[in-house]
mmCIF file of C-alpha atoms in Angstrom:
data_model
loop_
_atom_site.group_PDB
_atom_site.id
_atom_site.type_symbol
_atom_site.label_atom_id
_atom_site.label_comp_id
_atom_site.label_asym_id
_atom_site.label_seq_id
_atom_site.Cartn_x
_atom_site.Cartn_y
_atom_site.Cartn_z
ATOM 1 C CA MET O 1 -29.098 32.193 27.970
ATOM 2 C CA SER O 2 -28.137 34.862 30.490
ATOM 3 C CA ASN O 3 -29.471 38.436 30.259
ATOM 4 C CA ALA O 4 -26.629 39.803 32.406
ATOM 5 C CA VAL O 5 -24.380 42.505 30.974
ATOM 6 C CA ASP O 6 -20.705 41.945 31.687
ATOM 7 C CA VAL O 7 -18.994 45.214 32.621
ATOM 8 C CA GLN O 8 -15.789 43.728 34.004
ATOM 9 C CA GLY O 9 -12.416 43.768 32.311
ATOM 10 C CA GLU O 10 -10.603 46.135 29.946
ATOM 11 C CA ARG O 11 -12.830 45.629 26.910
ATOM 12 C CA ASN O 12 -16.221 45.481 28.562
ATOM 13 C CA ARG O 13 -16.486 48.940 30.093
ATOM 14 C CA VAL O 14 -19.647 50.832 29.303
ATOM 15 C CA ALA O 15 -20.912 54.282 30.135
ATOM 16 C CA GLY O 16 -24.109 54.767 32.141
ATOM 17 C CA ARG O 17 -26.010 56.010 29.132
ATOM 18 C CA ASP O 18 -25.177 52.798 27.258
ATOM 19 C CA LEU O 19 -27.177 50.634 29.676
ATOM 20 C CA ILE O 20 -30.787 49.903 28.834
ATOM 21 C CA GLU O 21 -33.079 49.102 31.723
ATOM 22 C CA VAL O 22 -35.407 46.233 31.058
ATOM 23 C CA ASN O 23 -38.324 46.120 33.471
ATOM 24 C CA LEU O 24 -39.798 42.653 33.503
ATOM 25 C CA ALA O 25 -42.294 43.352 36.311
ATOM 26 C CA PRO O 26 -45.929 42.945 35.276
ATOM 27 C CA GLU O 27 -47.837 46.174 34.614
ATOM 28 C CA SER O 28 -49.908 47.333 37.563
ATOM 29 C CA LYS O 29 -53.574 46.962 36.885
ATOM 30 C CA ASP O 30 -55.675 50.072 37.548
ATOM 31 C CA ASP O 31 -58.657 48.489 39.230
ATOM 32 C CA LEU O 32 -62.028 50.056 39.842
ATOM 33 C CA LEU O 33 -62.754 51.617 43.229
ATOM 34 C CA VAL O 34 -62.846 49.164 46.079
ATOM 35 C CA LYS O 35 -65.900 49.148 48.330
ATOM 36 C CA ALA O 36 -64.196 51.224 51.055
ATOM 37 C CA GLN O 37 -63.272 53.934 48.543
ATOM 38 C CA ARG O 38 -66.761 53.931 47.050
ATOM 39 C CA ASP O 39 -68.332 54.251 50.513
ATOM 40 C CA ALA O 40 -65.922 57.030 51.519
ATOM 41 C CA LEU O 41 -66.670 58.941 48.299
ATOM 42 C CA ARG O 42 -70.431 58.546 48.781
ATOM 43 C CA GLY O 43 -70.084 59.764 52.366
ATOM 44 C CA LEU O 44 -68.102 62.831 51.292
ATOM 45 C CA VAL O 45 -70.618 63.656 48.549
ATOM 46 C CA SER O 46 -73.476 63.353 51.058
ATOM 47 C CA LEU O 47 -71.685 65.522 53.629
ATOM 48 C CA ILE O 48 -70.866 68.297 51.149
ATOM 49 C CA ALA O 49 -74.359 68.151 49.654
ATOM 50 C CA ASP O 50 -75.827 68.803 53.124
ATOM 51 C CA GLU O 51 -73.305 71.548 53.959
ATOM 52 C CA CYS O 52 -73.761 73.377 50.663
ATOM 53 C CA ASN O 53 -77.508 72.785 50.297
ATOM 54 C CA GLN O 54 -77.048 70.833 47.052
ATOM 55 C CA SER O 55 -78.435 67.541 45.840
ATOM 56 C CA ALA O 56 -76.027 64.612 45.986
ATOM 57 C CA ARG O 57 -76.882 63.743 42.373
ATOM 58 C CA HIS O 58 -75.920 67.256 41.286
ATOM 59 C CA LEU O 59 -72.506 66.863 42.944
ATOM 60 C CA TRP O 60 -71.927 63.456 41.372
ATOM 61 C CA VAL O 61 -72.769 64.676 37.875
ATOM 62 C CA THR O 62 -71.261 68.184 37.871
ATOM 63 C CA VAL O 63 -68.256 67.691 40.158
ATOM 64 C CA VAL O 64 -67.107 64.075 40.488
ATOM 65 C CA HIS O 65 -67.944 62.742 37.018
ATOM 66 C CA VAL O 66 -66.569 65.861 35.305
ATOM 67 C CA ALA O 67 -63.352 65.807 37.371
ATOM 68 C CA VAL O 68 -62.494 62.207 36.525
ATOM 69 C CA GLY O 69 -64.152 61.928 33.106
ATOM 70 C CA VAL O 70 -66.707 59.209 33.766
ATOM 71 C CA ARG O 71 -70.469 58.781 33.517
ATOM 72 C CA THR O 72 -71.121 56.678 36.617
ATOM 73 C CA VAL O 73 -69.368 55.920 39.889
ATOM 74 C CA ARG O 74 -68.832 52.334 38.684
ATOM 75 C CA GLU O 75 -66.371 53.622 36.055
ATOM 76 C CA ILE O 76 -64.094 55.427 38.513
ATOM 77 C CA ARG O 77 -60.675 53.811 38.894
ATOM 78 C CA SER O 78 -58.692 53.605 42.117
ATOM 79 C CA SER O 79 -56.110 55.981 40.660
ATOM 80 C CA GLN O 80 -58.868 58.591 40.167
ATOM 81 C CA TYR O 81 -60.153 58.449 43.736
ATOM 82 C CA GLN O 82 -57.973 61.314 45.011
ATOM 83 C CA ASP O 83 -58.896 63.472 42.008
ATOM 84 C CA ALA O 84 -62.567 63.024 42.883
ATOM 85 C CA VAL O 85 -61.938 63.906 46.540
ATOM 86 C CA ASP O 86 -59.917 66.990 45.564
ATOM 87 C CA ALA O 87 -62.676 68.148 43.206
ATOM 88 C CA LEU O 88 -65.265 67.858 45.982
ATOM 89 C CA GLU O 89 -63.049 69.754 48.423
ATOM 90 C CA ARG O 90 -62.539 72.535 45.853
ATOM 91 C CA PHE O 91 -66.292 72.732 45.322
ATOM 92 C CA ARG O 92 -66.856 73.095 49.074
ATOM 93 C CA GLU O 93 -64.168 75.773 49.428
ATOM 94 C CA ASN O 94 -65.553 77.708 46.446
ATOM 95 C CA PHE O 95 -69.043 77.514 47.946
ATOM 96 C CA TYR O 96 -67.851 78.919 51.287
ATOM 97 C CA GLU O 97 -65.784 81.597 49.543
ATOM 98 C CA GLN O 98 -68.895 82.683 47.635
ATOM 99 C CA GLN O 99 -70.873 82.790 50.897
ATOM 100 C CA ARG O 100 -68.161 84.899 52.556
ATOM 101 C CA ARG O 101 -68.169 87.332 49.652
ATOM 102 C CA GLU O 102 -71.956 87.665 49.698
ATOM 103 C CA ASN O 103 -71.951 88.349 53.452
ATOM 104 C CA LEU O 104 -69.181 90.940 53.133
ATOM 105 C CA ARG O 105 -70.980 92.691 50.260
ATOM 106 C CA ALA O 106 -74.184 92.799 52.327
ATOM 107 C CA ARG O 107 -72.234 94.342 55.234
ATOM 108 C CA LEU O 108 -70.734 96.939 52.889
ATOM 109 C CA ASN O 109 -74.209 97.833 51.626
ATOM 110 C CA GLU O 110 -75.264 98.504 55.232
ATOM 111 C CA LEU O 111 -72.165 100.588 55.959
ATOM 112 C CA SER O 112 -72.389 102.670 52.776
ATOM 113 C CA ARG O 113 -75.967 103.931 53.059
ATOM 114 C CA GLY O 114 -76.187 107.605 52.263
ATOM 115 C CA LYS O 115 -74.317 109.687 49.717
ATOM 116 C CA GLN O 116 -71.293 110.539 51.888
ATOM 117 C CA ALA O 117 -70.733 106.946 52.986
ATOM 118 C CA SER O 118 -71.231 105.669 49.431
ATOM 119 C CA ASP O 119 -68.725 108.208 48.100
ATOM 120 C CA GLU O 120 -66.243 107.236 50.820
ATOM 121 C CA LEU O 121 -66.563 103.546 49.909
ATOM 122 C CA SER O 122 -66.033 104.287 46.215
ATOM 123 C CA ARG O 123 -63.019 106.494 47.002
ATOM 124 C CA PHE O 124 -61.425 103.833 49.216
ATOM 125 C CA CYS O 125 -62.066 100.983 46.766
ATOM 126 C CA LEU O 126 -60.656 102.920 43.826
ATOM 127 C CA SER O 127 -57.628 104.454 45.548
ATOM 128 C CA VAL O 128 -56.608 101.579 47.837
ATOM 129 C CA LEU O 129 -58.070 98.383 46.344
ATOM 130 C CA GLY O 130 -57.842 99.450 42.699
ATOM 131 C CA ASP O 131 -61.425 98.592 41.737
ATOM 132 C CA VAL O 132 -64.905 99.862 42.574
ATOM 133 C CA HIS O 133 -66.759 96.716 41.442
ATOM 134 C CA LEU O 134 -67.539 94.763 44.606
ATOM 135 C CA HIS O 135 -68.844 91.654 42.810
ATOM 136 C CA GLY O 136 -65.461 90.838 41.300
ATOM 137 C CA MET O 137 -63.456 91.348 44.502
ATOM 138 C CA PRO O 138 -62.012 88.447 46.482
ATOM 139 C CA SER O 139 -63.004 88.208 50.140
ATOM 140 C CA GLU O 140 -59.621 89.571 51.351
ATOM 141 C CA LYS O 141 -60.220 92.916 49.616
ATOM 142 C CA LEU O 142 -63.851 92.982 50.695
ATOM 143 C CA ARG O 143 -62.711 92.486 54.303
ATOM 144 C CA GLU O 144 -60.378 95.477 53.945
ATOM 145 C CA ALA O 145 -63.252 97.586 52.635
ATOM 146 C CA VAL O 146 -65.525 96.498 55.513
ATOM 147 C CA ALA O 147 -62.826 97.341 58.090
ATOM 148 C CA HIS O 148 -62.307 100.774 56.512
ATOM 149 C CA MET O 149 -66.022 101.554 56.406
ATOM 150 C CA GLU O 150 -66.519 100.434 60.016
ATOM 151 C CA GLN O 151 -63.735 102.838 61.066
ATOM 152 C CA TYR O 152 -65.271 105.573 58.901
ATOM 153 C CA GLN O 153 -68.709 105.095 60.485
ATOM 154 C CA GLN O 154 -67.139 105.111 63.958
ATOM 155 C CA ARG O 155 -65.413 108.440 63.195
ATOM 156 C CA GLN O 156 -68.698 109.862 61.879
ATOM 157 C CA ARG O 157 -70.509 108.837 65.082
ATOM 158 C CA GLU O 158 -67.787 110.416 67.216
ATOM 159 C CA LEU O 159 -67.925 113.673 65.227
ATOM 160 C CA LEU O 160 -71.706 113.767 65.502
ATOM 161 C CA SER O 161 -71.541 113.102 69.229
ATOM 162 C CA GLU O 162 -68.947 115.881 69.718
ATOM 163 C CA ALA O 163 -71.031 118.345 67.674
ATOM 164 C CA LYS O 164 -74.150 117.462 69.639
ATOM 165 C CA ALA O 165 -72.321 117.880 72.959
ATOM 166 C CA ALA O 166 -70.901 121.250 71.848
ATOM 167 C CA GLY O 167 -74.379 122.427 70.795
ATOM 168 C CA GLU O 168 -75.931 121.400 74.118
ATOM 169 C CA GLN O 169 -73.132 123.093 76.025
ATOM 170 C CA ALA O 170 -73.624 126.331 74.079
ATOM 171 C CA GLU O 171 -77.389 126.256 74.749
ATOM 172 C CA ARG O 172 -76.987 125.612 78.468
ATOM 173 C CA MET O 173 -74.229 128.164 79.158
ATOM 174 C CA PRO O 174 -75.280 130.240 82.211
ATOM 175 C CA TYR O 175 -75.185 134.022 82.060
ATOM 176 C CA GLY O 176 -72.264 134.240 84.475
ATOM 177 C CA ALA O 177 -70.121 131.944 82.325
ATOM 178 C CA LEU O 178 -71.238 133.838 79.218
ATOM 179 C CA LEU O 179 -70.134 137.155 80.759
ATOM 180 C CA ARG O 180 -66.770 135.697 81.803
ATOM 181 C CA GLN O 181 -66.121 134.121 78.405
ATOM 182 C CA TYR O 182 -67.357 137.001 76.226
ATOM 183 C CA PRO O 183 -67.160 140.208 78.352
ATOM 184 C CA ILE O 184 -66.718 142.722 75.506
ATOM 185 C CA HIS O 185 -69.491 141.211 73.419
ATOM 186 C CA CYS O 186 -71.865 141.258 76.369
ATOM 187 C CA PHE O 187 -70.991 144.871 77.191
ATOM 188 C CA VAL O 188 -71.619 145.991 73.581
ATOM 189 C CA ILE O 189 -74.926 144.127 73.382
ATOM 190 C CA GLY O 190 -75.977 145.566 76.759
ATOM 191 C CA ALA O 191 -75.067 149.126 75.721
ATOM 192 C CA VAL O 192 -76.953 148.821 72.420
ATOM 193 C CA GLY O 193 -79.956 147.462 74.265
ATOM 194 C CA PHE O 194 -79.767 150.302 76.811
ATOM 195 C CA LEU O 195 -79.629 152.924 74.029
ATOM 196 C CA PHE O 196 -82.597 151.342 72.235
ATOM 197 C CA GLY O 197 -84.447 151.394 75.539
ATOM 198 C CA LEU O 198 -83.820 155.142 75.968
ATOM 199 C CA MET O 199 -84.931 155.901 72.435
ATOM 200 C CA PHE O 200 -88.195 154.063 72.600
#
C-alpha cells in the first residue's frame, strides 16, 4: 500500500494546510557526553577555578550541575554541554566584573578622602549618576565617578600650586617693585611712619 498523496487532476487538489507531514525518521538519541566533551569541560572548570581562586568541586556543584540540572558529570547529556560551558563563562565574567567594581570603589575611596572631596563625590554621583550608593553601581558608572574625581583632584592640586606660587611671590616682592606697584599706599605708610617718628 502506497503512502503517497495524489494531488494531480481536477478532483485531487489540496491546500497546503491540508497536508500532514509524517516524519518516519528515528528519533535522535540524546547521548551522554563523549570523552572529548567531558575532558574539555573538566579543563574549562580547572582553568576558571585557577583564575577565580575557587575550588573545582565548588564550580562543578554550584555552577555546572545547577545550570544543567544534574548531580554528577556522568548525567550530563551532549545537548547540555553548551549550557554548561555558557554557565562557566558567565561565572568567570561575573567574577571579573566584581573584581573591577571592588578596584574602582577602592580608587574612589582614595580620591574622596577629606570632607570637600567626599562632598564632591556625593554631589557628582547624585546629580550625574543618579545614585550615591557605590556598592550597587555597575563598573561603567564607577569608572565615570573615578574619572571625575581624578579631574577634581587635579584641579585642586593646580589651585593649591597657584595659591602657593602667589604667596611666595608676594613674600619675595622687592621694595622697588612694591613701590612701583603700590606707590600711593607706600607714600601714605611712609608719611604716617614719619609723623609717628616726629611725635615720639
